[in-house]
Coordinates of C-alpha atoms in Angstrom, one line a residue:
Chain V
X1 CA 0.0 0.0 0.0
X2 CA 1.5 3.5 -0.8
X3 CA 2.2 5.8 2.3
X4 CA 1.6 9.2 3.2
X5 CA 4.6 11.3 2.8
X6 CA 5.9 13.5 5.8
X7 CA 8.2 16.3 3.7
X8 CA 10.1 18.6 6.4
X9 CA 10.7 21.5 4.9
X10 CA 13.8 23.8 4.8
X11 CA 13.1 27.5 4.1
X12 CA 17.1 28.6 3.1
X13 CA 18.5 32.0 2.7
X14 CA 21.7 32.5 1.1
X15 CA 22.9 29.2 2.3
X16 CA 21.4 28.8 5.5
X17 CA 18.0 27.6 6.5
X18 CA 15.6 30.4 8.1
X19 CA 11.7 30.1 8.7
X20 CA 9.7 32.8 8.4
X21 CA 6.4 34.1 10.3
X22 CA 3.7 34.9 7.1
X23 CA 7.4 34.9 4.7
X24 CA 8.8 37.8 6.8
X25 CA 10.9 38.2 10.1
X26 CA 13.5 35.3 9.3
X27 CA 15.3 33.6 12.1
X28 CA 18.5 31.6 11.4
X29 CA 18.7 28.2 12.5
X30 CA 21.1 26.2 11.2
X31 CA 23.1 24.6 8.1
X32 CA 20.7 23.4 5.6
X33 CA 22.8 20.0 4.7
X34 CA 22.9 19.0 7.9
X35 CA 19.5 19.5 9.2
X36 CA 18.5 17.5 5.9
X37 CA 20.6 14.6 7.0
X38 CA 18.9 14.7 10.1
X39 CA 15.8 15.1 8.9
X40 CA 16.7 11.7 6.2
X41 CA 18.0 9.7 9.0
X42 CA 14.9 10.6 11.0
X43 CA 12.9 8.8 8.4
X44 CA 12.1 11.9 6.3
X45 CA 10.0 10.6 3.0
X46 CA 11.2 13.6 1.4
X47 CA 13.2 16.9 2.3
X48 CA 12.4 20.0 0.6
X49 CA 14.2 23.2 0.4
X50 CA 13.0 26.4 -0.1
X51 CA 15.0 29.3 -1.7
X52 CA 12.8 32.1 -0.1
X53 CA 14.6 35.0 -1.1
X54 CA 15.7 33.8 -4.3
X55 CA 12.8 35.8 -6.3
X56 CA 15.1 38.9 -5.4
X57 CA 18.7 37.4 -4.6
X58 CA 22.0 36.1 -6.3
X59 CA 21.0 32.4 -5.4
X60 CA 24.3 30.2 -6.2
X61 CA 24.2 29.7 -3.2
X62 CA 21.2 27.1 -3.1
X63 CA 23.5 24.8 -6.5
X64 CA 25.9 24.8 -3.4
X65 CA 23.8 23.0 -0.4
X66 CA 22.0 21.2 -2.9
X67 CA 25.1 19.6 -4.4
X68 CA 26.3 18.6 -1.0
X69 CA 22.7 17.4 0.3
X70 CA 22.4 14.9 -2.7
X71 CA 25.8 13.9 -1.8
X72 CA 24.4 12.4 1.7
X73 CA 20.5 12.4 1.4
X74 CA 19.4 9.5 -0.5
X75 CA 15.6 9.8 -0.4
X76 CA 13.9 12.7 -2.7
X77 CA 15.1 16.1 -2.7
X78 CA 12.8 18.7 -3.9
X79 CA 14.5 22.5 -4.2
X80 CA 12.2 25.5 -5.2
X81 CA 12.5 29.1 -4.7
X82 CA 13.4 31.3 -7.7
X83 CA 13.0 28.7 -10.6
X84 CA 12.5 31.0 -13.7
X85 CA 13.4 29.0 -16.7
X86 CA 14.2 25.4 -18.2
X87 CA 18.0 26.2 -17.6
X88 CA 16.7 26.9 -13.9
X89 CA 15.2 23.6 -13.4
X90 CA 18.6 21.9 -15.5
X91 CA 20.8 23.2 -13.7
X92 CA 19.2 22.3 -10.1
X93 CA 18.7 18.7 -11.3
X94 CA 22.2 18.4 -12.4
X95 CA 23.3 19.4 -9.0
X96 CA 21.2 16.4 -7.5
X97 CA 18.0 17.9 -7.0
X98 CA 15.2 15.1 -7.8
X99 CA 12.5 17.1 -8.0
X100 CA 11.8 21.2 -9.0
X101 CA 9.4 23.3 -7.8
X102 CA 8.0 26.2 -9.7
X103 CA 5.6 29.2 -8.4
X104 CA 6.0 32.4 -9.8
X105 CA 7.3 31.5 -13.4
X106 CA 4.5 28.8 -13.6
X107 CA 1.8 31.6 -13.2
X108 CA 4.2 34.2 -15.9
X109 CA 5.2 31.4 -17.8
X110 CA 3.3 27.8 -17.9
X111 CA 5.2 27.0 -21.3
X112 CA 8.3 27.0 -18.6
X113 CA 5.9 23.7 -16.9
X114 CA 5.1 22.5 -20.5
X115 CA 8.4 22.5 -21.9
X116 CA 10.5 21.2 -18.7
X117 CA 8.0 18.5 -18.0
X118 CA 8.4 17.3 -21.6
X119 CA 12.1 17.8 -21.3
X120 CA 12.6 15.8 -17.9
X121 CA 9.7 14.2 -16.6
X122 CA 6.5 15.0 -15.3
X123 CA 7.9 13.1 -12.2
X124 CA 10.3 15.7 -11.5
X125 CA 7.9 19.1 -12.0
X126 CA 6.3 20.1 -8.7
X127 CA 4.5 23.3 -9.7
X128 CA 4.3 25.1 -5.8
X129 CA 0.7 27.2 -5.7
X130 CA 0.5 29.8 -3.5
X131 CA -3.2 30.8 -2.4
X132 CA -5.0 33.2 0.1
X133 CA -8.8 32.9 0.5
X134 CA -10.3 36.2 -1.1
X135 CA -14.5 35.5 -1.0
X136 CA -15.6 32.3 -1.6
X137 CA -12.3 31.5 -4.0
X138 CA -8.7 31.3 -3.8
X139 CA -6.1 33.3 -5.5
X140 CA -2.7 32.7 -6.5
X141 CA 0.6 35.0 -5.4
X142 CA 3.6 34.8 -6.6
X143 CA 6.9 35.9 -5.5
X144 CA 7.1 34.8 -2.6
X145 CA 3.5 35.9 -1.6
X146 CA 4.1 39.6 -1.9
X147 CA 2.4 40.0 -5.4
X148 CA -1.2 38.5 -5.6
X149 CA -2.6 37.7 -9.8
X150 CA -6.1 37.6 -8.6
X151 CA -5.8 34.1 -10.6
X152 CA -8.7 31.4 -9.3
X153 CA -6.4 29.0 -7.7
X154 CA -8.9 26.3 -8.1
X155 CA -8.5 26.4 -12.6
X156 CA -4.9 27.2 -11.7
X157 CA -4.2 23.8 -10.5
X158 CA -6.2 22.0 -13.2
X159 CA -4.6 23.8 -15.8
X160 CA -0.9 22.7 -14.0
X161 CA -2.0 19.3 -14.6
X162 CA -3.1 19.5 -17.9
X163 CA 0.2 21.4 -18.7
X164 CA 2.4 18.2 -17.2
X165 CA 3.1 18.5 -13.7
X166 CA 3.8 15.6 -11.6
X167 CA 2.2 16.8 -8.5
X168 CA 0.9 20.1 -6.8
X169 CA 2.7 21.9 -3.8
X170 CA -0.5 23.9 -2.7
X171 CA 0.4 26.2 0.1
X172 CA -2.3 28.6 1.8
X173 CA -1.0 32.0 2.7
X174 CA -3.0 32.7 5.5
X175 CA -1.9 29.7 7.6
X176 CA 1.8 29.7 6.6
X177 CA 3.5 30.5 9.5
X178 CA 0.3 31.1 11.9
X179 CA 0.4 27.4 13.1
X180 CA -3.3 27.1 13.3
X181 CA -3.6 24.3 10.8
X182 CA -3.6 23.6 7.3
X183 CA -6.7 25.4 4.8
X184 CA -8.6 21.9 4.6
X185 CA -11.2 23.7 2.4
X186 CA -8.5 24.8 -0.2
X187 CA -6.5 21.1 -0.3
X188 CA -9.6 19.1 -0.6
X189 CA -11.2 21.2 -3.6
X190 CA -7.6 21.0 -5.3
X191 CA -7.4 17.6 -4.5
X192 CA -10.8 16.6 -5.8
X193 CA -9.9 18.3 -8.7
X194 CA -6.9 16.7 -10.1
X195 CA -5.6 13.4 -10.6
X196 CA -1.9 14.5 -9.6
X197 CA -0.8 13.9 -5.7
X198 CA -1.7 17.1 -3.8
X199 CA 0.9 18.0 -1.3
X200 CA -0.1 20.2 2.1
X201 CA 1.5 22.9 2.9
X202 CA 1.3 26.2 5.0
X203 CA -0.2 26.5 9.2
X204 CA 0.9 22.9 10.7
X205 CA 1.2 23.8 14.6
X206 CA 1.0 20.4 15.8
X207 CA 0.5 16.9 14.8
X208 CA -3.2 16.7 14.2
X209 CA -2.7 19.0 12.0
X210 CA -0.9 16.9 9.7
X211 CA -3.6 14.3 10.5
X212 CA -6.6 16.5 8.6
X213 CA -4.6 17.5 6.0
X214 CA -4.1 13.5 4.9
X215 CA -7.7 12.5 6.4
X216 CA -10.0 15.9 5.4
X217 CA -7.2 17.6 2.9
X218 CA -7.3 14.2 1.1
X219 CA -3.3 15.3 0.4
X220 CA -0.9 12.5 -0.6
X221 CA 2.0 14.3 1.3
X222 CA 2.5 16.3 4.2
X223 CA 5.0 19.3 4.2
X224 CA 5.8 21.2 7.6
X225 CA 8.5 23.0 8.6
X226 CA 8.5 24.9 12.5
X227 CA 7.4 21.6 14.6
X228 CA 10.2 20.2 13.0
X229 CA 12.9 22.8 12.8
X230 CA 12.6 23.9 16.1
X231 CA 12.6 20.8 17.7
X232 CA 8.7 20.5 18.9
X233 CA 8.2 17.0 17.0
X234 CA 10.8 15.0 15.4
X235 CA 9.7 13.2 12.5
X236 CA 9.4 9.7 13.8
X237 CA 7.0 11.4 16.2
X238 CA 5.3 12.5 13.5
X239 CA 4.9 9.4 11.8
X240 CA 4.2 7.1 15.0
X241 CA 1.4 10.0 15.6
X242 CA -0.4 9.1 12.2
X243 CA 0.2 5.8 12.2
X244 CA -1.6 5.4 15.4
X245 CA -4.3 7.6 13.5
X246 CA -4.6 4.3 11.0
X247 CA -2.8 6.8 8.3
X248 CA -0.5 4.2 6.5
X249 CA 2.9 6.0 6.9
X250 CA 6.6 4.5 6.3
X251 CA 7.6 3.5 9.4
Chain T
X1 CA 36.0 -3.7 -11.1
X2 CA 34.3 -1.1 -13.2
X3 CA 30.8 -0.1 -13.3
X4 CA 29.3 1.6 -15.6
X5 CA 26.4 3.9 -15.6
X6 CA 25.3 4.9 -19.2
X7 CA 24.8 8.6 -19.1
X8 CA 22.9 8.8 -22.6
X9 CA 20.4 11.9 -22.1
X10 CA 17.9 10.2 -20.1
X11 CA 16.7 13.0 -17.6
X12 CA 18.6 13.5 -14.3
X13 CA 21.0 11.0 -13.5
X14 CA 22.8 12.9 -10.4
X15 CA 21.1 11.0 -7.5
X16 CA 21.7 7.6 -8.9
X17 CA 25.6 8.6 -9.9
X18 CA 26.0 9.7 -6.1
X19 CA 24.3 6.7 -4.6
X20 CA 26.4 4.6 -6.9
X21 CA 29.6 6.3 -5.2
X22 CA 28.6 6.5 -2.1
X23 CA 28.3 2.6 -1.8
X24 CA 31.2 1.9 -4.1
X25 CA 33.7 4.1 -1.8
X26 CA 37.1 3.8 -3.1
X27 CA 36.5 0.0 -3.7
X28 CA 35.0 0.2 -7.1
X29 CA 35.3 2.2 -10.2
X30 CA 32.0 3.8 -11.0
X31 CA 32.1 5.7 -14.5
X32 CA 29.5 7.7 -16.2
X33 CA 29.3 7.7 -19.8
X34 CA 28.4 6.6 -22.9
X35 CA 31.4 5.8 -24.2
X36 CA 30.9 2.6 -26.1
X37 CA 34.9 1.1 -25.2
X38 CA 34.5 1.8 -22.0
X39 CA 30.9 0.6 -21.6
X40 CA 32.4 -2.7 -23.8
X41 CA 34.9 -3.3 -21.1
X42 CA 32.8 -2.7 -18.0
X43 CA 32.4 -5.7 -15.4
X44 CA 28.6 -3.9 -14.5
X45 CA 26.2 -1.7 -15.9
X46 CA 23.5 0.3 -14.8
X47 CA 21.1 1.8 -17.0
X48 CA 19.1 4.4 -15.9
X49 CA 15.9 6.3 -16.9
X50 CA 13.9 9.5 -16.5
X51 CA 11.2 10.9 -18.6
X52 CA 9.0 9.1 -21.3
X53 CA 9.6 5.5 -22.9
X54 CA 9.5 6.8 -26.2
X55 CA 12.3 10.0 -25.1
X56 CA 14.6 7.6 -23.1
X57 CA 14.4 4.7 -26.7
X58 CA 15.0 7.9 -28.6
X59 CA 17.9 8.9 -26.5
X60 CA 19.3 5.9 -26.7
X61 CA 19.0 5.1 -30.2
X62 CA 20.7 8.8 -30.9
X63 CA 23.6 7.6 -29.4
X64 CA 25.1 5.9 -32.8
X65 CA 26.1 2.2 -31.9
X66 CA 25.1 2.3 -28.2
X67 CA 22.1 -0.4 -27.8
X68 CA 24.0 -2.5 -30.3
X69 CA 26.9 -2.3 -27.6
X70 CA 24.0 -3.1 -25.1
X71 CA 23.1 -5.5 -26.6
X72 CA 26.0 -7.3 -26.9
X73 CA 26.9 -6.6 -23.4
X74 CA 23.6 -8.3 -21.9
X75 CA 23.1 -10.7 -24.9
X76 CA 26.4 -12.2 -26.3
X77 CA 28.5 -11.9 -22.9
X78 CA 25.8 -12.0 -20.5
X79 CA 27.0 -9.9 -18.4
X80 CA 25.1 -8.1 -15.5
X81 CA 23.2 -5.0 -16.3
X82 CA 20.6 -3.1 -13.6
X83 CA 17.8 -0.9 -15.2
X84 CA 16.2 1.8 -12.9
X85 CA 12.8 3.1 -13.4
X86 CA 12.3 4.0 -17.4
X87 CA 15.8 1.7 -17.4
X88 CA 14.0 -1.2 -16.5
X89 CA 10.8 -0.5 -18.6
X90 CA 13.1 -0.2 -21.7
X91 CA 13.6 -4.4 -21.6
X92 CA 10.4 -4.8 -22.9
X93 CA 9.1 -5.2 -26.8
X94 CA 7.5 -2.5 -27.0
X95 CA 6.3 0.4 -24.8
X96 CA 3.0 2.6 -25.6
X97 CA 3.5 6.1 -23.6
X98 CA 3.5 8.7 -25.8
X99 CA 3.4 6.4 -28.6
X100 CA 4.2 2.6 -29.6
X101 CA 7.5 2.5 -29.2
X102 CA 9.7 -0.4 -29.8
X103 CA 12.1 -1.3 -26.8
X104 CA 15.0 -3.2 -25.9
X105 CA 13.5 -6.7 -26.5
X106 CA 15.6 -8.7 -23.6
X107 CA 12.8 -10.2 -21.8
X108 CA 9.5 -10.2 -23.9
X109 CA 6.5 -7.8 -23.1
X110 CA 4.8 -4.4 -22.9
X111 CA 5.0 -1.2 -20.9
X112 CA 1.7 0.3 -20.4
X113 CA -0.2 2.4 -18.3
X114 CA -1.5 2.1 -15.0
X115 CA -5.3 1.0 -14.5
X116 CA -6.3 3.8 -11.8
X117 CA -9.3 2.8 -12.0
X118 CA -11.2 5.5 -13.3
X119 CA -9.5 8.7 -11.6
X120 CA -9.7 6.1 -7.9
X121 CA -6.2 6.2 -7.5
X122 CA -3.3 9.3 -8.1
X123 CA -0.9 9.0 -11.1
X124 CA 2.2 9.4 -11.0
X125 CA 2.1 6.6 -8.1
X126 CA 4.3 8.8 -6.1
X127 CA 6.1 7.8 -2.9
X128 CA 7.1 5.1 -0.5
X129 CA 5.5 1.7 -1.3
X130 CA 5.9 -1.9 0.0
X131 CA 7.5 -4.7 -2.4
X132 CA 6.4 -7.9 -2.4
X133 CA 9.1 -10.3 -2.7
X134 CA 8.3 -13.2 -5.1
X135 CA 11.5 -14.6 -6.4
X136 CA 14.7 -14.7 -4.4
X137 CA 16.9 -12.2 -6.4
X138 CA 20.5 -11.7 -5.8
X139 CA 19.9 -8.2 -5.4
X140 CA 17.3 -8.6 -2.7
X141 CA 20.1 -10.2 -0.6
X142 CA 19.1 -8.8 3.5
X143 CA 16.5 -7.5 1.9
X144 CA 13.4 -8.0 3.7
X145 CA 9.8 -8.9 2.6
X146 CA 7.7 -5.9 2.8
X147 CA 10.7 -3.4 2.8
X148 CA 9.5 -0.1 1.5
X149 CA 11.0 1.7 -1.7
X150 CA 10.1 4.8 -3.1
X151 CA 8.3 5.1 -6.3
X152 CA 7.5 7.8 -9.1
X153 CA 5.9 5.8 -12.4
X154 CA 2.3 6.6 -14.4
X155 CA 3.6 3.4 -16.7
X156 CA 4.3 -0.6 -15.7
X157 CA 6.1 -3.3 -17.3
X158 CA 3.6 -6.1 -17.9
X159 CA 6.2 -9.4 -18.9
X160 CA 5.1 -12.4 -21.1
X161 CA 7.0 -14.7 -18.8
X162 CA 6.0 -14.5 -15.1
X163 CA 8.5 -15.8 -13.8
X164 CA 11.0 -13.0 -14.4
X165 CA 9.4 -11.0 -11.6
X166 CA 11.4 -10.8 -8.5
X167 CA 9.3 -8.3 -6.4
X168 CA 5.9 -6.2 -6.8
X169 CA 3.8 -3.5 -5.3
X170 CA 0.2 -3.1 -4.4
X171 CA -1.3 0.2 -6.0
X172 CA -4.5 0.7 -7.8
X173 CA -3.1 -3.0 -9.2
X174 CA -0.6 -5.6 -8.4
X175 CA 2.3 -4.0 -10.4
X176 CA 5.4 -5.6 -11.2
X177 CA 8.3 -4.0 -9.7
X178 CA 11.0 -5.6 -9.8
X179 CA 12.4 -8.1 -12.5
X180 CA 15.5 -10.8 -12.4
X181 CA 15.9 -12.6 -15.8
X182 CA 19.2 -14.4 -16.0
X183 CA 22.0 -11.4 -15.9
X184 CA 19.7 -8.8 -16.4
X185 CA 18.4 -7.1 -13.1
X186 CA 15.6 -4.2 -13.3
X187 CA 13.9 -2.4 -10.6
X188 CA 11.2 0.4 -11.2
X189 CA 11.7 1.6 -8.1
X190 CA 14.5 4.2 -7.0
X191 CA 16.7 2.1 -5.2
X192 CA 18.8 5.3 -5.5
X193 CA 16.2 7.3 -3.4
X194 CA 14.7 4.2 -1.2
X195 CA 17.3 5.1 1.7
X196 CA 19.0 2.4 3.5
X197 CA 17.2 -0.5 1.8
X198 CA 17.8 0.9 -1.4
X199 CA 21.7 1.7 -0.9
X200 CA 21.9 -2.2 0.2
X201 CA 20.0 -3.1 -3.4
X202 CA 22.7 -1.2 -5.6
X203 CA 25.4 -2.9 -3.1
X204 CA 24.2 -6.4 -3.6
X205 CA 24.6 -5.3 -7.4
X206 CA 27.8 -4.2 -7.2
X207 CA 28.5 -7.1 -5.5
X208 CA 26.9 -9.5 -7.9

């Protein structure tokens, strides 16, 4: 039977790992490679990294501590943050990355999501939506949540599928950060939608949380990153937590 | 010894180059390329696979010479080959993603898409799933029944012969996952990405 994924997730800054309340006031904490092979050892299905600034930033940095995470992480690594172009999404796979995800370019650009899929996979095109509830619909941001399209989130993700991603990183910004919970609303409708795993992202305080984002969200995959970075659950927690919930995990 | 993993323009090969190394240590030669010579005078090779059927075969076949070499590596001097994901698919007659597509033709069968039932299950079949051993396989050496590996495949290899299946995987169907015929080895899993269990799989290969 195939598990639910637990993805920890790294927010990184110029080469060190940060997490951000609602995407602003950053703390540092920590060395990204590390905390990803403590995170894979932990029993991690997947470790993602974030390049949050990278919108705005020189990010070499991120080919850096992905080259050296592939080198000692051998389960999934997904990297986003910043992905522009085809070259992008190239140049982070030949570094070891095993999976790319795409925001801001996916909503300027979804021939970037055509083409790249085509080019490398559909297994390996994550295409990260960014939504905040605005009536009775969602609408996509982009850049890092600062600049909002006024894009039905809903037909977003459809039209992702259609256009070849492999599965849909659907974060809501008004519970990243806030640790009240994931927007159950938001993944179910996306997930009901589409045919492509849904992965869960943005507002997981606790472990319940990632509970009603398998049971009610219907997501395939889990991401959190505060109760893991600072040391509130560790991920085998995590996963003895849903696995007592009769969620089938890895364990 | 010297194993080879053919780098021929299949999609993103970097995880499966580093695992390779990171099992082989300083023990064993690990070279990427598709250097026909060297691929000729290999004791192992792995051939990986990203992407479509149909754009792995073409890559392949727009390497002038290369699945002769193959060919003659797996066929003639039976020699041990592992095929990951799209690697592994690429054994078969013919494969119908994209299009029909003629394959490698070493063990007799179709690639074809997963039944999800109607829309019932998610494609890709993404993430960690159980194998089912069937068939003691030399590469499944302390490898326990039931060991998860992690997965990422919309297509399955559906073999003539039955018997070549070492392992499978319960999804929306029973798929075959794993396949042992003679010196060829395939695995549509990521043993590459499947953690411990998985480093242990490419080790049992380089240790064939």
């Amino acid at each position: 039977m195939l598990k639910n994924r637990i993805i920890p997730c790294l927010d990184v800054k110029n080469g060190r790992v940060v997490k951000g309340i609602n995407f602003v006031d950053l703390q540092d904490a920590g060395d990204p490679v590390e905390q990803a092979k403590i995170y894979s050892d932990g029993g991690a299905d997947e470790i993602c990294f974030l390049d949050i600034t990278a919108s705005n930033e020189n990010r070499d940095t991120i080919y850096d501590v992905v080259e050296k995470t592939s080198k000692k992480c051998f389960v999934p690594l997904t990297v986003g943050g910043g992905v522009r172009s085809v070259d992008d999404i190239n140049k982070l796979l030949n570094c070891g990355a095993d999976k790319v995800s795409i925001n801001t370019a996916a909503v300027q650009n979804p021939e970037v999501v055509i083409v790249s899929s085509k080019k490398f996979g559909s297994q390996c095109i994550v295409v990260a939506i960014d939504a905040k509830k605005s009536g009775d619909k969602w609408e996509i941001f982009t850049h890092g949540g600062r600049n909002n399209t006024g894009i039905d989130a809903i037909e977003f993700a459809k039209k992702m599928e259609d256009s070849g991603a492999g599965e849909l990183l659907v974060t809501s910004m008004d519970r990243d950060g806030t640790q009240v919970g994931y927007d159950i609303d938001l993944m179910s409708k996306i997930s009901s939608m589409v045919n492509i795993p849904v992965i869960a992202s943005g507002g997981v305080g606790n472990l319940d949380h990632l509970v009603d984002g398998i049971k009610l969200g219907n997501a395939s995959a889990v991401l959190a990153a505060s109760i893991f970075h600072y040391g509130k659950h560790s991920v085998k927690e995590a996963k003895e937590y849903l696995d007592s919930k009769g969620i089938p995990v890895r364990i | 010894m010297n194993v080879t993993i053919v780098d021929y323009n299949s999609g993103n090969i970097s995880s499966v180059i580093n695992s390779f190394k990171e099992v082989a240590k300083d023990k064993v030669n690990i070279e990427v390329t598709s250097d026909l010579d060297k691929i000729k005078s290999s004791d192992k090779v792995v051939l990986p696979g990203q992407g479509s059927f149909k754009s792995c075969v073409d890559a392949l076949n727009n390497i002038d010479g290369l699945s002769d070499t193959l060919n003659e590596f797996v066929i003639n001097n039976k020699k041990p080959l592992l095929g990951i994901c799209v690697g592994l698919q690429m054994f078969a007659d013919v494969g119908y993603e994209e299009t029909e597509t003629k394959g490698l033709g070493w063990i007799s069968g179709k690639v074809s898409k997963i039944d999800n039932q109607n829309g019932k299950y998610k494609l890709p079949h993404i993430g960690w799933n159980e194998i089912n051993i069937v068939k003691d396989s030399k590469i499944f050496k302390d490898i326990e029944n039931n060991s998860h590996m992690y997965f990422v495949h919309s297509y399955e290899f559906v073999p003539k012969d039955k018997n070549v299946i070492s392992a499978t995987t319960d999804y929306s169907s029973n798929i075959v996952c794993s396949v042992e015929k003679e010196n060829i080895f395939g695995t549509q899993f990521h043993p590459e990405k499947s953690d411990k269990f998985g480093l242990k799989i490419i080790d049992n290969f380089i240790n064939l």
